[in-house]
Coordinates of C-alpha atoms in Angstrom, one line a residue:
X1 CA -22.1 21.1 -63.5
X2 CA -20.4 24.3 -63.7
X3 CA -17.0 22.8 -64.3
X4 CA -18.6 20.3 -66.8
X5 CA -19.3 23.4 -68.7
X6 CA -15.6 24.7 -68.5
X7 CA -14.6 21.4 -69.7
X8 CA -17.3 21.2 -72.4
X9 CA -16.4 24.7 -73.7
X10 CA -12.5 24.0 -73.4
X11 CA -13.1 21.4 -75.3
X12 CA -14.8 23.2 -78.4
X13 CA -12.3 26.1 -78.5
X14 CA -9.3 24.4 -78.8
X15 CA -11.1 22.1 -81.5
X16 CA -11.8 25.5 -83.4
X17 CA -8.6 26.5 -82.8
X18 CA -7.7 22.9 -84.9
X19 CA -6.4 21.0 -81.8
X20 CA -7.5 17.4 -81.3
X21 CA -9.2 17.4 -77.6
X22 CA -8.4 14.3 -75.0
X23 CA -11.4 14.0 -72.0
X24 CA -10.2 12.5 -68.8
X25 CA -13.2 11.9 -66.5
X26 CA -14.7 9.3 -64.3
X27 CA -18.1 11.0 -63.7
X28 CA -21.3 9.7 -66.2
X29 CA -23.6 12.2 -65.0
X30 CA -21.8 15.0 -67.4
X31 CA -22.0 16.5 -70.9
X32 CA -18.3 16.5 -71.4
X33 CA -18.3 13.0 -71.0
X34 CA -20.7 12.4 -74.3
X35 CA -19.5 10.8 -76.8
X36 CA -19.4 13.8 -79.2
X37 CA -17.8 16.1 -77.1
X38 CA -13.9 15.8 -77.2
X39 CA -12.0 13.5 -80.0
X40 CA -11.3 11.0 -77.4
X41 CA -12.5 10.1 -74.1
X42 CA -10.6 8.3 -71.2
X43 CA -13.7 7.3 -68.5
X44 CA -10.6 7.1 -65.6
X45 CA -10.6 8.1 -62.2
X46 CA -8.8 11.2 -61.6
X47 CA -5.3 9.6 -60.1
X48 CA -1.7 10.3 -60.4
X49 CA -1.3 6.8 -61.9
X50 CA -4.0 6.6 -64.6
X51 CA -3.4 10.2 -66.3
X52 CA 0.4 10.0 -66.1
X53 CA -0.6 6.4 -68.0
X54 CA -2.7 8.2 -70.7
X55 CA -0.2 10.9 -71.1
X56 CA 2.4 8.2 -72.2
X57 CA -0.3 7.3 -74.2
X58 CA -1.3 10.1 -75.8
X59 CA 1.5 12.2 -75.7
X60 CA -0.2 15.5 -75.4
X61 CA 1.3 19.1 -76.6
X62 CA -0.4 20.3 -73.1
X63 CA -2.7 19.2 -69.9
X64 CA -5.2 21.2 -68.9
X65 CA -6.1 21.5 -65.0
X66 CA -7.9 24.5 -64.2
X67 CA -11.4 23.2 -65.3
X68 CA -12.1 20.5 -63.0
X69 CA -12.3 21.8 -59.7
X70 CA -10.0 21.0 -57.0
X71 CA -9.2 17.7 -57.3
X72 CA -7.3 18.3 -61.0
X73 CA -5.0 20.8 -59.1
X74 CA -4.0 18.8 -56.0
X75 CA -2.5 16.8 -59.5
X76 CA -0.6 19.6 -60.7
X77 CA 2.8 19.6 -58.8
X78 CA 3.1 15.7 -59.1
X79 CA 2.2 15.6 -63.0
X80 CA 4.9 18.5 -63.5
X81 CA 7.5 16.4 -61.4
X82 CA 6.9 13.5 -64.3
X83 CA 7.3 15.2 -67.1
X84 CA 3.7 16.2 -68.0
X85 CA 3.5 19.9 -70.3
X86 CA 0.9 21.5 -67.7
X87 CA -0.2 24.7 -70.2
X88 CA -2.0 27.3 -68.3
X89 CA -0.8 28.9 -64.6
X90 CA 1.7 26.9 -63.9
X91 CA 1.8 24.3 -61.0
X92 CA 4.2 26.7 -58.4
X93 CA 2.2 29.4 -59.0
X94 CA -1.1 27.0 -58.2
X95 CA 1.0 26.3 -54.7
X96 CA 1.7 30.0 -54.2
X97 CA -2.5 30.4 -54.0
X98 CA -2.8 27.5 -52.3
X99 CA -0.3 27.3 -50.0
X100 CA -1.2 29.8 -46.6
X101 CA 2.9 31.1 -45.9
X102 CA 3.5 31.8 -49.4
X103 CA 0.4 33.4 -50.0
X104 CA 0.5 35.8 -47.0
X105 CA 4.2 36.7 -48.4
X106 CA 2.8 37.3 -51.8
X107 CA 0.1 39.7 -50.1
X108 CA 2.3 41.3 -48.3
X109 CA 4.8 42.1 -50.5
X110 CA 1.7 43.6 -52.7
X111 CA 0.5 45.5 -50.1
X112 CA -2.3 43.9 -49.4
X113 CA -4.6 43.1 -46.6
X114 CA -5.9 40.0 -45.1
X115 CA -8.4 39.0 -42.6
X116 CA -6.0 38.3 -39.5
X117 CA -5.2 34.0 -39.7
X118 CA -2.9 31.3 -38.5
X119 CA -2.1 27.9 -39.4
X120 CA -2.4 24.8 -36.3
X121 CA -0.9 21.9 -36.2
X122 CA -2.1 20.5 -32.9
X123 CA -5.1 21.6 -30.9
X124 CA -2.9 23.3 -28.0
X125 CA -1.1 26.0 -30.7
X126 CA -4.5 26.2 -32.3
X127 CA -6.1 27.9 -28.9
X128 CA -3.2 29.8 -28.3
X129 CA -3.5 31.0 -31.8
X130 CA -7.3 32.2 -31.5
X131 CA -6.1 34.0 -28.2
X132 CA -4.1 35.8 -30.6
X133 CA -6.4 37.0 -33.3
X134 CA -9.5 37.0 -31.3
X135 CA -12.9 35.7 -31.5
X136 CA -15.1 35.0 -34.0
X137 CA -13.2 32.7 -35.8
X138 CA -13.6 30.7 -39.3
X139 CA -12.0 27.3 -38.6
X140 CA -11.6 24.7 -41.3
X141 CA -9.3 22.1 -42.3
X142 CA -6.5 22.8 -45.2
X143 CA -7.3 22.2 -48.6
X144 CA -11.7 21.3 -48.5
X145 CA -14.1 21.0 -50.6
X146 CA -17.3 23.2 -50.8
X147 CA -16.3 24.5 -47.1
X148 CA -16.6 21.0 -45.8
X149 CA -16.3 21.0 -42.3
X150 CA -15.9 24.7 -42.1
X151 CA -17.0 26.4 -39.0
X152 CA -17.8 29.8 -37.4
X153 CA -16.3 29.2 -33.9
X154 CA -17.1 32.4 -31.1
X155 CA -15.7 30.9 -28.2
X156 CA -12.7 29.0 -26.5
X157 CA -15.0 26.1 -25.7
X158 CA -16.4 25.4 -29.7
X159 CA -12.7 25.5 -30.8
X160 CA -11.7 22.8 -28.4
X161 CA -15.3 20.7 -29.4
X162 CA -14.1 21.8 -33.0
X163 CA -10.7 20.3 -33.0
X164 CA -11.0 17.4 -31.0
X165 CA -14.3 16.1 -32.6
X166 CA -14.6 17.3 -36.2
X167 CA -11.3 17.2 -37.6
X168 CA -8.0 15.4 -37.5
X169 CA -5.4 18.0 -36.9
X170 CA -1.7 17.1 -38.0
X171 CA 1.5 17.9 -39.9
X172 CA 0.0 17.2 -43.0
X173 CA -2.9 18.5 -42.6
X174 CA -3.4 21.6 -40.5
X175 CA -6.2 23.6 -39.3
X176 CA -6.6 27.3 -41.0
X177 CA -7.9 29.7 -38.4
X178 CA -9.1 33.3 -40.0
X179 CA -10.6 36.1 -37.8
X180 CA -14.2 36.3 -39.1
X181 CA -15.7 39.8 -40.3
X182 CA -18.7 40.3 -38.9
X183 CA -21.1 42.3 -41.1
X184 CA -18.8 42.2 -44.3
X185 CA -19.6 42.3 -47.6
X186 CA -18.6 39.6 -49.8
X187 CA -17.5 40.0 -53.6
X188 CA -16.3 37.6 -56.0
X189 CA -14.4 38.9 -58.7
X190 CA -13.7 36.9 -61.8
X191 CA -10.8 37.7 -64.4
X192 CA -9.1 36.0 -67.5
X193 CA -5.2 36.4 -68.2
X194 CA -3.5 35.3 -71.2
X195 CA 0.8 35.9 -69.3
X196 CA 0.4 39.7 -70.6
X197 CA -3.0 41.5 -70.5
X198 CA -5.3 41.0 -67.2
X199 CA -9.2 41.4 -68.2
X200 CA -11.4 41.7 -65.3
X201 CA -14.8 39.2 -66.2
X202 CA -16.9 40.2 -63.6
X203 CA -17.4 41.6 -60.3
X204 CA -20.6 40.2 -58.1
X205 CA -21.7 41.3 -54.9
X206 CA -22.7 38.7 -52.6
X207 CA -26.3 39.3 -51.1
X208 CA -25.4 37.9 -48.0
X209 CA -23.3 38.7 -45.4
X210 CA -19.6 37.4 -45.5
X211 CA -19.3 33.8 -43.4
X212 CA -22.0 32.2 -46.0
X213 CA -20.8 29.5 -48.7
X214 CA -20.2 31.5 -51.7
X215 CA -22.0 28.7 -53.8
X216 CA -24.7 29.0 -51.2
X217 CA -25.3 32.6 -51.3
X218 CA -26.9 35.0 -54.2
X219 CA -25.1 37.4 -55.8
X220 CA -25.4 40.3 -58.0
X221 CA -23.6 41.4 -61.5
X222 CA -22.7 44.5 -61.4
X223 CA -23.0 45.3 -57.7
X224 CA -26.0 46.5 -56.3
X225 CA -24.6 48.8 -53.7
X226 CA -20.8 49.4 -54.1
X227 CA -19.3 52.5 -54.6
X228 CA -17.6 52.7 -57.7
X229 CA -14.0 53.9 -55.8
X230 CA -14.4 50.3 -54.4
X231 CA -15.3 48.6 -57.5
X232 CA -11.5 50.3 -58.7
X233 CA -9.9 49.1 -55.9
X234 CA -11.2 45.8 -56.4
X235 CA -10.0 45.6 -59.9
X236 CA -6.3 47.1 -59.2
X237 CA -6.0 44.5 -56.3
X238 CA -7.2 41.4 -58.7
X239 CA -5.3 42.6 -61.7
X240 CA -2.0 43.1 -59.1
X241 CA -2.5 39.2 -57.5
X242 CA -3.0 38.0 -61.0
X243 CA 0.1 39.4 -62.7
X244 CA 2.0 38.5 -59.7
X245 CA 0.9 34.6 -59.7
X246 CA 1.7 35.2 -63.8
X247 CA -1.9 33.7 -64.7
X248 CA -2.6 31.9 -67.7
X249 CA -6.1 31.5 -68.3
X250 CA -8.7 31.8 -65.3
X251 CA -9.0 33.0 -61.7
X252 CA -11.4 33.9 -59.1
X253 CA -11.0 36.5 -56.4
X254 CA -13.0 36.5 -52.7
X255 CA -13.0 39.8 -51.3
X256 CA -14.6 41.2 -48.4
X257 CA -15.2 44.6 -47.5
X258 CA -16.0 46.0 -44.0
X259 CA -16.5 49.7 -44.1
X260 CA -14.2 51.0 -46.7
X261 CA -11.4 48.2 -46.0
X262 CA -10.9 45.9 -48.7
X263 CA -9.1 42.8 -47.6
X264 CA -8.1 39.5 -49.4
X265 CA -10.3 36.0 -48.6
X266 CA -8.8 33.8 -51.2
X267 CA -7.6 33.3 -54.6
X268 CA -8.5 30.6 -57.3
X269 CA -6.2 30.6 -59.9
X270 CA -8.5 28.3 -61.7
X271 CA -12.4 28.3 -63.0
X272 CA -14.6 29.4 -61.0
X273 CA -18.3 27.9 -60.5
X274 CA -19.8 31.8 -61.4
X275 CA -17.6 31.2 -64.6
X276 CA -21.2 30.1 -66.8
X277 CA -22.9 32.7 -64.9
X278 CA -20.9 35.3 -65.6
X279 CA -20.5 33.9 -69.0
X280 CA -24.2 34.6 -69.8
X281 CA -24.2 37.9 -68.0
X282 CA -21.9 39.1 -69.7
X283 CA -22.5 37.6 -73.4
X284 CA -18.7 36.3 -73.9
X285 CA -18.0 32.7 -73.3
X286 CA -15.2 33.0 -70.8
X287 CA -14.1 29.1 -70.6
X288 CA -13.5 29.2 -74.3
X289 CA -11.5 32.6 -74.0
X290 CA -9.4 31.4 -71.8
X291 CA -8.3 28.2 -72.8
X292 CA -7.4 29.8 -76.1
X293 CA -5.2 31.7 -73.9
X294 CA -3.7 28.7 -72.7
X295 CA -3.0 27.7 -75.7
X296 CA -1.5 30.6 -76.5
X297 CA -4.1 32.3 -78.4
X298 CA -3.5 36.5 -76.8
X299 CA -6.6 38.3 -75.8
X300 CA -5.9 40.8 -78.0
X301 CA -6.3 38.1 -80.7
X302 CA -9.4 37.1 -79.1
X303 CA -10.5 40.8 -79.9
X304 CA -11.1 40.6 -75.5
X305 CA -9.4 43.2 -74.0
X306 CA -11.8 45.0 -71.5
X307 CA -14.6 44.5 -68.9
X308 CA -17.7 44.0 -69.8
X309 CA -20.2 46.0 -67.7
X310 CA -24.1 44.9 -68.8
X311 CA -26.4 48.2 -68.4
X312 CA -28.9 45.4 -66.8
X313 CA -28.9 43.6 -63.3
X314 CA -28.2 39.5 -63.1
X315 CA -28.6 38.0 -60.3
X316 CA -27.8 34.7 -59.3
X317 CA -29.5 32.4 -56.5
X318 CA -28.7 29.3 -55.3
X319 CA -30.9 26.5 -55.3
X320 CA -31.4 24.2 -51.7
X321 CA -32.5 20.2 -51.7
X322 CA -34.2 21.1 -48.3
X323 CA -38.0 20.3 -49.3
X324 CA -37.1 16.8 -50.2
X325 CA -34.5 16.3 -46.8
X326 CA -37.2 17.2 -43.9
X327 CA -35.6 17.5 -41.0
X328 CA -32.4 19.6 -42.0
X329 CA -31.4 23.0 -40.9
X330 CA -31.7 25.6 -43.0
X331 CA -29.7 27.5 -41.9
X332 CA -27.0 28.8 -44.4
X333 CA -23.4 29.1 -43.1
X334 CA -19.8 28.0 -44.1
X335 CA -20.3 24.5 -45.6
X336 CA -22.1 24.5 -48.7
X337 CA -25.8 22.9 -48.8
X338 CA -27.1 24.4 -52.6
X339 CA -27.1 21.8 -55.0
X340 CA -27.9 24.1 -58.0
X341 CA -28.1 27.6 -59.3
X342 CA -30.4 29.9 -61.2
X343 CA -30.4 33.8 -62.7
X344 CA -32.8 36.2 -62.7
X345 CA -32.4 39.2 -65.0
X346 CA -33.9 43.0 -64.6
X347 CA -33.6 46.6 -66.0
X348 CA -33.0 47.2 -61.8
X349 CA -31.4 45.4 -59.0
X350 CA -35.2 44.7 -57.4
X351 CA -36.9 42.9 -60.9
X352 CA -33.9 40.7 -60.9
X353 CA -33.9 39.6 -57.4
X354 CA -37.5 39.1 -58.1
X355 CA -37.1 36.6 -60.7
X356 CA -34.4 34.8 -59.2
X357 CA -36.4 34.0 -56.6
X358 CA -39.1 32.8 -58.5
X359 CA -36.9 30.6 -60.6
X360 CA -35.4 28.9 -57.5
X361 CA -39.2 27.9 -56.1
X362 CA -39.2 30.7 -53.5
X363 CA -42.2 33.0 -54.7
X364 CA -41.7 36.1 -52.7
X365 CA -45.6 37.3 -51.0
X366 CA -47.7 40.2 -52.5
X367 CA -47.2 43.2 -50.3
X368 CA -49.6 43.5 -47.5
X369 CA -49.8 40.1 -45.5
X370 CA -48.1 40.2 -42.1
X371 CA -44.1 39.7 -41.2
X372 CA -42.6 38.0 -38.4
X373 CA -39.1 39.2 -37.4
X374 CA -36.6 38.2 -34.8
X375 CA -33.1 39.1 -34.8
X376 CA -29.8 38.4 -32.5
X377 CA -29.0 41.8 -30.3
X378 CA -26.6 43.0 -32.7
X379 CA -28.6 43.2 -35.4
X380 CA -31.6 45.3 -33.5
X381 CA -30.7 48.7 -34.4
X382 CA -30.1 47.4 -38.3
X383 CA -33.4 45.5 -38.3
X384 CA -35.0 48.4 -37.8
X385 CA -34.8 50.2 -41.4
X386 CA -35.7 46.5 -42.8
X387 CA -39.0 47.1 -40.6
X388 CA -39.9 50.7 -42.0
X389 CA -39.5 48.9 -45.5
X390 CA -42.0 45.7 -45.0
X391 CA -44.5 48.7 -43.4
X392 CA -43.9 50.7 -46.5
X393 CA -44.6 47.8 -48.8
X394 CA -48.0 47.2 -46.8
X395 CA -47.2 44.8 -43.7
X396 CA -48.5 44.6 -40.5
X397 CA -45.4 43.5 -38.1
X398 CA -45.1 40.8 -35.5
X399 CA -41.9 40.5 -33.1
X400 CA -39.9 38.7 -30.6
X401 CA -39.7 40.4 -27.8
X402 CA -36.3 42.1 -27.8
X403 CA -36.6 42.6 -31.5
X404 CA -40.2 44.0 -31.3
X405 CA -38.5 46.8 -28.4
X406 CA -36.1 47.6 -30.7
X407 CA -38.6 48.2 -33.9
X408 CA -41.2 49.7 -31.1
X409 CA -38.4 52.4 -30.4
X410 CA -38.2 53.5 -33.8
X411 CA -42.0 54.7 -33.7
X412 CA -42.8 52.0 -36.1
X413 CA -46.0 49.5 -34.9
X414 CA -45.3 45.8 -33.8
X415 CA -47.3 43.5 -32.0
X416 CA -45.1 40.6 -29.6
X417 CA -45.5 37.2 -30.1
X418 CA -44.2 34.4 -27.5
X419 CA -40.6 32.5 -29.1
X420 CA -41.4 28.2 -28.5
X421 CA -39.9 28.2 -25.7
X422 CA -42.1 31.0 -23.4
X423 CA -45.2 29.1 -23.8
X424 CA -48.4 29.0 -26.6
X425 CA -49.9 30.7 -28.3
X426 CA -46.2 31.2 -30.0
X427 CA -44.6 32.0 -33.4
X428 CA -44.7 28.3 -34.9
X429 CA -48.8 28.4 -34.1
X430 CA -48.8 31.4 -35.7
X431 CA -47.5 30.1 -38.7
X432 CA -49.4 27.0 -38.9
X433 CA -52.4 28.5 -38.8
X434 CA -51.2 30.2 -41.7
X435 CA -51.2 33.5 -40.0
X436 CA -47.4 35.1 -41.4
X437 CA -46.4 35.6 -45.1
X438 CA -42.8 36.4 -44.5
X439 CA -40.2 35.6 -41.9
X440 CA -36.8 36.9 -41.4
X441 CA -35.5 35.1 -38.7
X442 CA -31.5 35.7 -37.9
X443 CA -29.6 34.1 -35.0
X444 CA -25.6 33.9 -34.1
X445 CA -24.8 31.5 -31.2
X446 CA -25.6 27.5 -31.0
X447 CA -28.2 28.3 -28.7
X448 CA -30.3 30.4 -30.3
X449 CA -29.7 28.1 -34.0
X450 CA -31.5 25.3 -32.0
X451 CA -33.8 27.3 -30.3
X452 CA -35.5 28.7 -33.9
X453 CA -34.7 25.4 -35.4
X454 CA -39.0 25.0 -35.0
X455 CA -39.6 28.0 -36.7
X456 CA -37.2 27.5 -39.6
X457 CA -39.0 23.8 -40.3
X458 CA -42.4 25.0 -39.6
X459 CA -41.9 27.7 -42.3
X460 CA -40.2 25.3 -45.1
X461 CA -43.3 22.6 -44.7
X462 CA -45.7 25.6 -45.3
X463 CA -43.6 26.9 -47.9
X464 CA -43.6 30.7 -46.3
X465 CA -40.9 32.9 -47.4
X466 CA -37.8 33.3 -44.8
X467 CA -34.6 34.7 -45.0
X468 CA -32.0 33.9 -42.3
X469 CA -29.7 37.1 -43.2
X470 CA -30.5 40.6 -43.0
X471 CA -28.9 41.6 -46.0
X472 CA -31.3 38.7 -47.7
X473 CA -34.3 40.4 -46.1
X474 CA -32.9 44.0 -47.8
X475 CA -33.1 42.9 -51.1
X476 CA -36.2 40.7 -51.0
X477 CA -37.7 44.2 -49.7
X478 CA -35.9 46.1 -52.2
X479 CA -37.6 43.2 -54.6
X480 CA -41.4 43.1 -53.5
X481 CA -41.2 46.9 -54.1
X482 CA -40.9 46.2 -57.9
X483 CA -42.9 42.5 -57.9
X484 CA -45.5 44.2 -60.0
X485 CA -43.0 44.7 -62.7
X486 CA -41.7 42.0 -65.0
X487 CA -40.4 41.8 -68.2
X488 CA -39.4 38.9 -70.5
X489 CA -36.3 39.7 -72.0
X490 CA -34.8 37.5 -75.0
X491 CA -30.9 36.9 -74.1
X492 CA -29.8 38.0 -77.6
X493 CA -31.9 41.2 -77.3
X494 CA -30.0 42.0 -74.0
X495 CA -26.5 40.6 -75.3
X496 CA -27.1 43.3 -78.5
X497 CA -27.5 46.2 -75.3
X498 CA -23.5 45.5 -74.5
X499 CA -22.1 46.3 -78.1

């Protein structure tokens, strides 16, 4: 949906701007495939044959490709080798972000950093690769979809399950390998470019940790906890990639940041899906912007030349099928499992959590019931200051055992509850008899994933809170503290605060 919108709005600005608009699209299910939205509407599959047959055809002054997702781009070069006016980045520069040897080069010669990765072509190099850069690993195959078959591989063994079971491993299609940053931050950083003048759109801080789905995972506009040194870097580095890849309407950024270490996930240089959220964050429509600017239109024209920083918190949470799927994980990792988003909107960081979470069916408890928390070792000494916050706010604390030590040493009360596995009364009893109000629950290796599996499912049938990240556990706190509090804002009313 949120590339139907980029469409949809493409598609009015360049008719305001007195252009006659041509729709190519095979899907029903979308607005820019109404009858009233562009001047004419070709309902084709998105091939090399069919639009290089409505482009002799229609003979168009320029082809847009940056508002349909991938697929449109994987188009680009071959449409630019027949002829076809591509307006907007052009199709090298598309190669140059999508492409890993080109893009490490352009990196380097910027100066900037990158998660340690390789690229395999057969399983053998792909161990001897991993041997190189170390464990944990994000493995996935070039050029996916929504982190299809992505993985988070922490040992020898998974990678040789990974690539001899899950994907097909070749010449034309390699395996990416990228050393995975444990406890990062994630940010995604939106900007607009018409060739001349960068504009930074938006910068959102991911709620949970890197190694979850962007789509999947909530995120916050402005940042909720960067330092605003980092928030400069961020914008030198995205306005430095974009005037190197010579941008022409939209890109999207994925940073991470572990300690005070910036370092490069990936570039988009097309729409993004946060585009209509930070659209409405922001009150400028940046799909229409920016295909003005592809047609040419400056964005000093466009009277949009800086960032727009709201004096107000929106934050955006994904939305999960998993009440109507019973049975499935849920588990958020690499591969992408939302199938919709919402946005909640606050004077502070905690209200808009709040109502982001009540939009997307997950009504966080009144302060005061009584938590269950169990977390991988690594996390125990960081668990603890998410313990001293649910005992502020009113709970009463129950534990696994090595979590419960952990929170015990801290001088903060916990009673210890039996996991499934060391015998009854245990944790899913606990919650069936309606006995816990809120769960955070956070485990690493394959092991412990199907170990909790009982707990996860037990908690989604009685529809008990649970988050399965500790930075999602932070910010529900930080929102419960501030669950008393809500407004009802009009969005013009908060649009007027920005001018």
């Amino acid at each position: 949906i949120e590339f139907d919108y980029c469409c949809v709005h493409a598609c009015f600005a360049l008719a305001e701007a007195g252009y006659e608009t041509i729709m190519v699209n095979c899907n029903p299910e979308t607005v820019s495939t109404d009858y009233d939205t562009s001047d004419r509407l070709y309902f084709e599959p998105l091939t090399l044959e069919d639009v290089l047959e409505i482009v002799r055809i229609e003979k168009p002054f320029g082809v847009i490709v940056q508002y349909g997702g991938q697929t449109p781009l994987k188009l680009a070069r071959d449409l630019e080798r027949n002829g076809v006016p591509i307006i907007g980045t052009s199709p090298d520069m598309i190669d140059a972000a999508e492409d890993r040897e080109r893009f490490q080069q352009m990196l380097h010669d910027l100066g900037l950093k990158q998660p340690p990765n390789r690229t395999a072509r057969n399983p053998e190099s792909a161990i001897r690769m991993a041997e190189e850069i170390g464990y944990p690993l994000v493995v996935r195959p070039s050029y996916v979809l929504g982190g299809r078959a992505m993985e988070i591989v922490r040992e020898e063994a998974d990678l040789r399950r990974y690539m001899t079971e899950a994907v097909k491993v070749s010449n034309k299609s390699p395996v990416l390998l990228d050393r995975f940053l444990n406890d990062a931050i994630e940010v995604d950083v939106d900007a607009l470019s018409d060739g001349e003048q960068v504009v930074i759109g938006g910068i959102m801080q991911h709620i949970e940790q890197a190694g979850v789905h962007s789509g999947d995972s909530a995120c916050s506009l402005p940042p909720y906890s960067l330092s605003n040194e980092i928030q400069d870097e961020l914008r030198r580095q995205t306005v430095a990639m974009a005037k190197a890849l010579k941008v022409v309407g939209l890109m999207n950024v994925q940073f991470a940041i572990q300690g005070d270490t910036v370092y490069v996930l990936e570039v988009n240089p097309r729409a993004s899906r946060t585009v209509p959220y930070v659209s409405k964050a922001i009150g400028a429509p940046l799909a229409k912007i920016a295909a003005r600017a592809m047609a040419g239109i400056s964005l000093k024209s466009q009277a949009f030349e800086k960032e727009i920083i709201p004096p107000y918190f929106s934050v955006k949470e994904a939305v999960f099928p998993f009440r109507k799927f019973p049975g499935v994980d849920t588990i958020l990792g690499p591969e992408m499992k939302s199938t919709g988003e919402v946005m909640g909107v606050g004077d502070n960081f905690g209200e808009a959590f709040v109502k982001s979470q009540l939009a997307s069916s997950s009504e966080l408890p009144k302060p005061g019931g009584r938590a269950f928390v169990s977390v991988r070792s690594g996390d125990r000494d960081a668990i603890v200051e998410v313990a001293q916050a649910l005992l502020d706010l009113g709970f009463s604390l129950v534990a696994t055992r090595g979590t419960a030590q952990a929170i015990e040493s801290a001088g903060i009360p916990v009673a210890i509850v039996n996991k499934v596995k060391e015998g009854r009364p245990h944790i899913v009893d606990m919650i069936k008899n309606g006995d816990i109000d809120f769960i955070v629950n956070v485990v690493e290796d394959k092991k412990a994933v199907k170990d909790s599996y009982a707990i996860r499912a037990e908690a989604l049938a009685r529809r008990v809170v649970y988050f399965t990240t500790l930075a999602g556990a932070h910010a529900a706190c930080m929102g419960m503290r501030h669950g008393n509090e809500l407004e009802v804002y009009s969005l013009q009313a908060l649009h007027q605060r920005l001018h």
